[in-house]
């Protein structure tokens, strides 16, 4: 009993320390957004977001945010429609290739973004000529940068499911491979797919180096531009982006939990 009590106490201490580690910077940032130049508290910085007179100042942020959301959607589609089926195929049909595949998809996390840009620049010159220079084209580069995060999330769900048995059972009942993936395997990998989607969105919303060096306007590059005119705006939009990510995390957690509860019943 004493050991159990000590273990519970240790968990509480770790939880409090980790919570403070994340909460203190967020609270400090929030207080900063309410701080006027003379040190008093004010809400005018938040009110200025809806002020028509300040619309031109914040326009780059709204444009960058729209571009980032489009990039997030395209990147998630790449993960779900291309990367996830490839992982399923490797695990089901080519298990011997899994170590090589894992090494390839985890490699981007060890390569600095600026090095990736050096290699991507000639490619994006051709992409610009063929598809234009719209910000959405960054999804091809972001699709590479999110691979390590998406892989770990999806692979954890794959390891927890006997995909071979499920696939063989569905095939024996006459289901095609598309049906097997969409109606049999994907529901069982739902938690990993949702986590991979959330991580992909978080990476896209927080990425700056690639977008800046490839001269694309996204949320992070827009914040740098607006900061020169309004030093409070980046902090406010950063808090809103974090709140949006936290809301997505809650939704995904509820969705995954609801699915697990139905499966358990």
Tab-separated table of C-alpha atoms in Angstrom:
chain	number	residue	atom	x	y	z
A	1	UNK	CA	0.000	0.000	0.000
A	2	UNK	CA	2.839	2.345	0.797
A	3	UNK	CA	4.423	1.668	-2.538
A	4	UNK	CA	1.112	2.304	-4.286
A	5	UNK	CA	0.705	5.561	-2.345
A	6	UNK	CA	4.204	6.669	-3.229
A	7	UNK	CA	3.577	5.828	-6.875
A	8	UNK	CA	0.384	7.894	-6.915
A	9	UNK	CA	2.201	10.784	-5.241
A	10	UNK	CA	4.992	10.555	-7.799
A	11	UNK	CA	2.486	10.701	-10.636
A	12	UNK	CA	0.877	13.787	-9.126
A	13	UNK	CA	4.243	15.505	-8.723
A	14	UNK	CA	5.243	14.710	-12.302
A	15	UNK	CA	1.849	15.870	-13.576
A	16	UNK	CA	2.079	19.169	-11.676
A	17	UNK	CA	5.650	19.841	-12.850
A	18	UNK	CA	4.799	19.059	-16.476
A	19	UNK	CA	1.610	21.118	-16.232
A	20	UNK	CA	3.488	24.125	-14.885
A	21	UNK	CA	6.133	23.711	-17.571
A	22	UNK	CA	3.457	24.214	-20.222
A	23	UNK	CA	1.102	26.565	-18.401
A	24	UNK	CA	3.549	29.211	-17.168
A	25	UNK	CA	4.670	30.324	-20.680
A	26	UNK	CA	1.052	30.320	-21.881
A	27	UNK	CA	-0.153	32.380	-18.923
A	28	UNK	CA	2.755	34.793	-19.358
A	29	UNK	CA	1.924	35.187	-23.048
A	30	UNK	CA	-1.751	35.764	-22.258
A	31	UNK	CA	-0.905	38.414	-19.663
A	32	UNK	CA	1.415	40.075	-22.172
A	33	UNK	CA	-1.449	40.485	-24.640
A	34	UNK	CA	-3.385	42.447	-21.971
A	35	UNK	CA	-0.422	44.642	-21.069
A	36	UNK	CA	-0.284	48.226	-22.329
A	37	UNK	CA	2.920	50.128	-22.981
A	38	UNK	CA	2.599	51.957	-19.665
A	39	UNK	CA	2.283	48.647	-17.761
A	40	UNK	CA	-1.472	48.796	-17.159
A	41	UNK	CA	-3.923	46.106	-18.252
A	42	UNK	CA	-6.115	46.689	-21.286
A	43	UNK	CA	-8.225	44.750	-23.782
A	44	UNK	CA	-7.588	47.140	-26.653
A	45	UNK	CA	-5.119	44.776	-28.314
A	46	UNK	CA	-7.766	42.062	-28.576
A	47	UNK	CA	-10.426	44.582	-29.573
A	48	UNK	CA	-8.164	45.823	-32.370
A	49	UNK	CA	-8.511	42.446	-34.115
A	50	UNK	CA	-12.071	43.399	-35.052
A	51	UNK	CA	-11.350	47.081	-35.733
A	52	UNK	CA	-11.903	47.918	-39.435
A	53	UNK	CA	-9.232	50.622	-39.185
A	54	UNK	CA	-6.643	47.939	-38.366
A	55	UNK	CA	-7.801	45.519	-41.073
A	56	UNK	CA	-4.885	46.324	-43.363
A	57	UNK	CA	-2.396	45.613	-40.563
A	58	UNK	CA	-3.781	42.151	-39.826
A	59	UNK	CA	-4.609	41.212	-43.420
A	60	UNK	CA	-1.331	39.247	-43.919
A	61	UNK	CA	-2.194	37.108	-40.888
A	62	UNK	CA	-5.650	36.241	-42.184
A	63	UNK	CA	-4.187	35.444	-45.591
A	64	UNK	CA	-1.422	33.340	-44.056
A	65	UNK	CA	-3.901	31.570	-41.780
A	66	UNK	CA	-6.104	30.686	-44.742
A	67	UNK	CA	-3.093	29.347	-46.626
A	68	UNK	CA	-1.973	27.332	-43.589
A	69	UNK	CA	-5.422	25.769	-43.182
A	70	UNK	CA	-5.462	24.778	-46.856
A	71	UNK	CA	-1.969	23.326	-46.429
A	72	UNK	CA	-3.116	21.417	-43.357
A	73	UNK	CA	-6.027	19.867	-45.262
A	74	UNK	CA	-3.854	18.864	-48.238
A	75	UNK	CA	-1.127	17.489	-45.960
A	76	UNK	CA	-3.632	15.425	-43.985
A	77	UNK	CA	-5.026	14.051	-47.255
A	78	UNK	CA	-1.509	13.041	-48.283
A	79	UNK	CA	-1.030	11.241	-44.970
A	80	UNK	CA	-4.404	9.478	-45.041
A	81	UNK	CA	-4.704	8.668	-48.747
A	82	UNK	CA	-1.085	7.931	-49.670
A	83	UNK	CA	1.052	7.306	-46.613
A	84	UNK	CA	-1.368	5.249	-44.478
A	85	UNK	CA	-2.287	2.802	-47.292
A	86	UNK	CA	1.428	2.422	-48.045
A	87	UNK	CA	2.091	1.523	-44.414
A	88	UNK	CA	-0.725	-1.023	-44.489
A	89	UNK	CA	0.642	-2.535	-47.700
A	90	UNK	CA	4.159	-2.801	-46.290
A	91	UNK	CA	2.962	-4.440	-43.078
A	92	UNK	CA	0.649	-6.896	-44.845
A	93	UNK	CA	2.472	-7.837	-48.039
A	94	UNK	CA	6.112	-6.801	-47.592
A	95	UNK	CA	6.999	-7.163	-43.879
A	96	UNK	CA	10.675	-7.678	-44.728
A	97	UNK	CA	10.791	-4.143	-46.110
A	98	UNK	CA	9.529	-2.625	-42.875
A	99	UNK	CA	13.016	-1.779	-41.447
A	100	UNK	CA	14.016	-0.041	-44.680
A	101	UNK	CA	10.659	1.729	-44.905
A	102	UNK	CA	10.888	2.840	-41.275
A	103	UNK	CA	14.391	4.218	-41.798
A	104	UNK	CA	13.256	6.173	-44.874
A	105	UNK	CA	10.215	7.777	-43.236
A	106	UNK	CA	12.056	8.636	-40.002
A	107	UNK	CA	14.973	10.207	-41.878
A	108	UNK	CA	13.372	13.683	-42.317
A	109	UNK	CA	13.315	14.252	-38.546
A	110	UNK	CA	17.114	14.076	-38.466
A	111	UNK	CA	17.602	16.491	-41.372
A	112	UNK	CA	17.453	20.240	-40.582
A	113	UNK	CA	14.729	22.116	-42.410
A	114	UNK	CA	17.236	24.429	-44.077
A	115	UNK	CA	19.005	21.387	-45.568
A	116	UNK	CA	15.686	20.076	-46.864
A	117	UNK	CA	15.039	23.420	-48.523
A	118	UNK	CA	18.384	23.257	-50.340
A	119	UNK	CA	17.315	19.966	-51.876
A	120	UNK	CA	13.730	21.055	-52.493
A	121	UNK	CA	14.551	24.369	-54.181
A	122	UNK	CA	15.293	22.891	-57.652
A	123	UNK	CA	12.189	20.729	-57.364
A	124	UNK	CA	10.025	23.698	-56.459
A	125	UNK	CA	11.351	25.635	-59.429
A	126	UNK	CA	9.776	22.959	-61.609
A	127	UNK	CA	6.647	22.810	-59.460
A	128	UNK	CA	6.285	26.582	-59.783
A	129	UNK	CA	6.448	26.360	-63.568
A	130	UNK	CA	3.980	23.470	-63.750
A	131	UNK	CA	1.519	24.192	-60.920
A	132	UNK	CA	2.195	27.815	-59.989
A	133	UNK	CA	3.639	29.330	-56.837
A	134	UNK	CA	0.561	29.076	-54.629
A	135	UNK	CA	1.130	28.360	-50.951
A	136	UNK	CA	-0.738	25.045	-51.262
A	137	UNK	CA	2.222	23.561	-53.141
A	138	UNK	CA	4.130	23.542	-49.848
A	139	UNK	CA	2.016	20.497	-48.949
A	140	UNK	CA	4.469	18.342	-50.933
A	141	UNK	CA	7.308	19.468	-48.660
A	142	UNK	CA	5.176	19.326	-45.521
A	143	UNK	CA	4.096	15.830	-46.478
A	144	UNK	CA	7.750	14.845	-46.077
A	145	UNK	CA	8.331	16.668	-42.793
A	146	UNK	CA	5.290	15.091	-41.101
A	147	UNK	CA	6.216	11.522	-42.078
A	148	UNK	CA	8.107	10.662	-38.856
A	149	UNK	CA	5.269	11.903	-36.635
A	150	UNK	CA	2.526	10.268	-38.691
A	151	UNK	CA	4.464	7.011	-38.901
A	152	UNK	CA	4.801	6.586	-35.143
A	153	UNK	CA	1.108	7.292	-34.557
A	154	UNK	CA	-0.167	4.946	-37.264
A	155	UNK	CA	2.374	2.195	-36.556
A	156	UNK	CA	1.342	2.084	-32.894
A	157	UNK	CA	-2.226	1.315	-33.972
A	158	UNK	CA	-1.025	-1.222	-36.545
A	159	UNK	CA	1.000	-3.057	-33.895
A	160	UNK	CA	-2.071	-3.226	-31.645
A	161	UNK	CA	-4.247	-4.842	-34.335
A	162	UNK	CA	-3.899	-8.255	-35.985
A	163	UNK	CA	-4.235	-6.839	-39.481
A	164	UNK	CA	-3.254	-10.074	-41.205
A	165	UNK	CA	-6.148	-12.004	-39.645
A	166	UNK	CA	-8.628	-9.205	-40.332
A	167	UNK	CA	-7.523	-8.847	-43.936
A	168	UNK	CA	-7.578	-12.596	-44.609
A	169	UNK	CA	-11.019	-12.925	-43.034
A	170	UNK	CA	-12.399	-10.082	-45.153
A	171	UNK	CA	-10.765	-11.454	-48.301
A	172	UNK	CA	-12.197	-14.911	-47.633
A	173	UNK	CA	-15.658	-13.337	-47.556
A	174	UNK	CA	-15.087	-11.851	-50.999
A	175	UNK	CA	-14.084	-8.281	-50.109
A	176	UNK	CA	-11.712	-6.446	-52.441
A	177	UNK	CA	-8.564	-4.764	-51.193
A	178	UNK	CA	-10.123	-1.293	-51.277
A	179	UNK	CA	-13.018	-2.555	-49.160
A	180	UNK	CA	-10.607	-4.280	-46.787
A	181	UNK	CA	-8.629	-1.081	-46.258
A	182	UNK	CA	-11.563	1.322	-45.982
A	183	UNK	CA	-14.160	-0.759	-44.134
A	184	UNK	CA	-12.121	-3.266	-42.150
A	185	UNK	CA	-8.637	-1.921	-41.395
A	186	UNK	CA	-9.188	1.854	-41.295
A	187	UNK	CA	-11.861	1.699	-38.521
A	188	UNK	CA	-9.489	-0.392	-36.392
A	189	UNK	CA	-6.660	2.091	-37.018
A	190	UNK	CA	-8.869	5.083	-36.341
A	191	UNK	CA	-7.051	6.281	-33.249
A	192	UNK	CA	-3.662	6.253	-34.981
A	193	UNK	CA	-5.045	7.956	-38.084
A	194	UNK	CA	-6.651	10.697	-36.000
A	195	UNK	CA	-3.449	11.234	-34.013
A	196	UNK	CA	-1.416	11.396	-37.232
A	197	UNK	CA	-3.858	13.976	-38.620
A	198	UNK	CA	-3.572	16.124	-35.486
A	199	UNK	CA	0.225	15.999	-35.529
A	200	UNK	CA	0.253	16.881	-39.223
A	201	UNK	CA	-1.943	19.923	-38.589
A	202	UNK	CA	0.249	21.012	-35.679
A	203	UNK	CA	3.428	20.718	-37.773
A	204	UNK	CA	1.895	22.673	-40.654
A	205	UNK	CA	0.622	25.490	-38.419
A	206	UNK	CA	3.989	25.816	-36.665
A	207	UNK	CA	6.401	25.470	-39.602
A	208	UNK	CA	8.351	28.596	-40.595
A	209	UNK	CA	11.744	27.763	-42.122
A	210	UNK	CA	10.587	25.979	-45.277
A	211	UNK	CA	7.841	28.511	-46.014
A	212	UNK	CA	10.164	31.459	-45.442
A	213	UNK	CA	13.023	30.176	-47.590
A	214	UNK	CA	10.669	29.099	-50.386
A	215	UNK	CA	8.971	32.519	-50.188
A	216	UNK	CA	5.450	31.310	-49.402
A	217	UNK	CA	3.001	33.220	-47.218
A	218	UNK	CA	1.705	31.115	-44.334
A	219	UNK	CA	0.682	31.844	-40.752
A	220	UNK	CA	4.185	31.852	-39.283
A	221	UNK	CA	5.723	34.075	-41.971
A	222	UNK	CA	2.744	36.448	-41.701
A	223	UNK	CA	3.250	36.743	-37.937
A	224	UNK	CA	6.828	37.889	-38.505
A	225	UNK	CA	5.645	40.525	-40.985
A	226	UNK	CA	2.862	41.863	-38.734
A	227	UNK	CA	5.108	41.894	-35.674
A	228	UNK	CA	6.973	44.846	-37.149
A	229	UNK	CA	3.775	46.912	-36.886
A	230	UNK	CA	2.020	45.317	-33.910
A	231	UNK	CA	4.101	43.465	-31.348
A	232	UNK	CA	1.042	41.992	-29.615
A	233	UNK	CA	-0.578	40.392	-32.661
A	234	UNK	CA	1.802	37.396	-32.953
A	235	UNK	CA	1.230	36.513	-29.300
A	236	UNK	CA	-2.550	36.685	-29.679
A	237	UNK	CA	-2.647	34.599	-32.822
A	238	UNK	CA	-0.193	32.097	-31.358
A	239	UNK	CA	-2.540	31.617	-28.395
A	240	UNK	CA	-5.506	31.180	-30.733
A	241	UNK	CA	-3.575	28.620	-32.775
A	242	UNK	CA	-2.724	26.698	-29.595
A	243	UNK	CA	-6.351	26.825	-28.498
A	244	UNK	CA	-7.395	25.507	-31.909
A	245	UNK	CA	-4.889	22.634	-31.656
A	246	UNK	CA	-6.060	21.837	-28.115
A	247	UNK	CA	-9.672	21.782	-29.302
A	248	UNK	CA	-8.720	19.394	-32.097
A	249	UNK	CA	-6.948	17.204	-29.546
A	250	UNK	CA	-10.095	17.044	-27.409
A	251	UNK	CA	-12.262	16.213	-30.417
A	252	UNK	CA	-9.875	13.476	-31.543
A	253	UNK	CA	-9.633	12.105	-28.019
A	254	UNK	CA	-13.437	11.993	-27.731
A	255	UNK	CA	-13.760	10.380	-31.158
A	256	UNK	CA	-11.111	7.752	-30.407
A	257	UNK	CA	-12.521	7.132	-26.930
A	258	UNK	CA	-16.030	6.739	-28.283
A	259	UNK	CA	-14.815	4.258	-30.856
A	260	UNK	CA	-12.910	2.266	-28.230
A	261	UNK	CA	-15.967	2.198	-25.990
A	262	UNK	CA	-18.147	0.785	-28.776
A	263	UNK	CA	-15.536	-1.811	-29.618
A	264	UNK	CA	-15.292	-2.833	-25.954
A	265	UNK	CA	-19.040	-3.216	-25.617
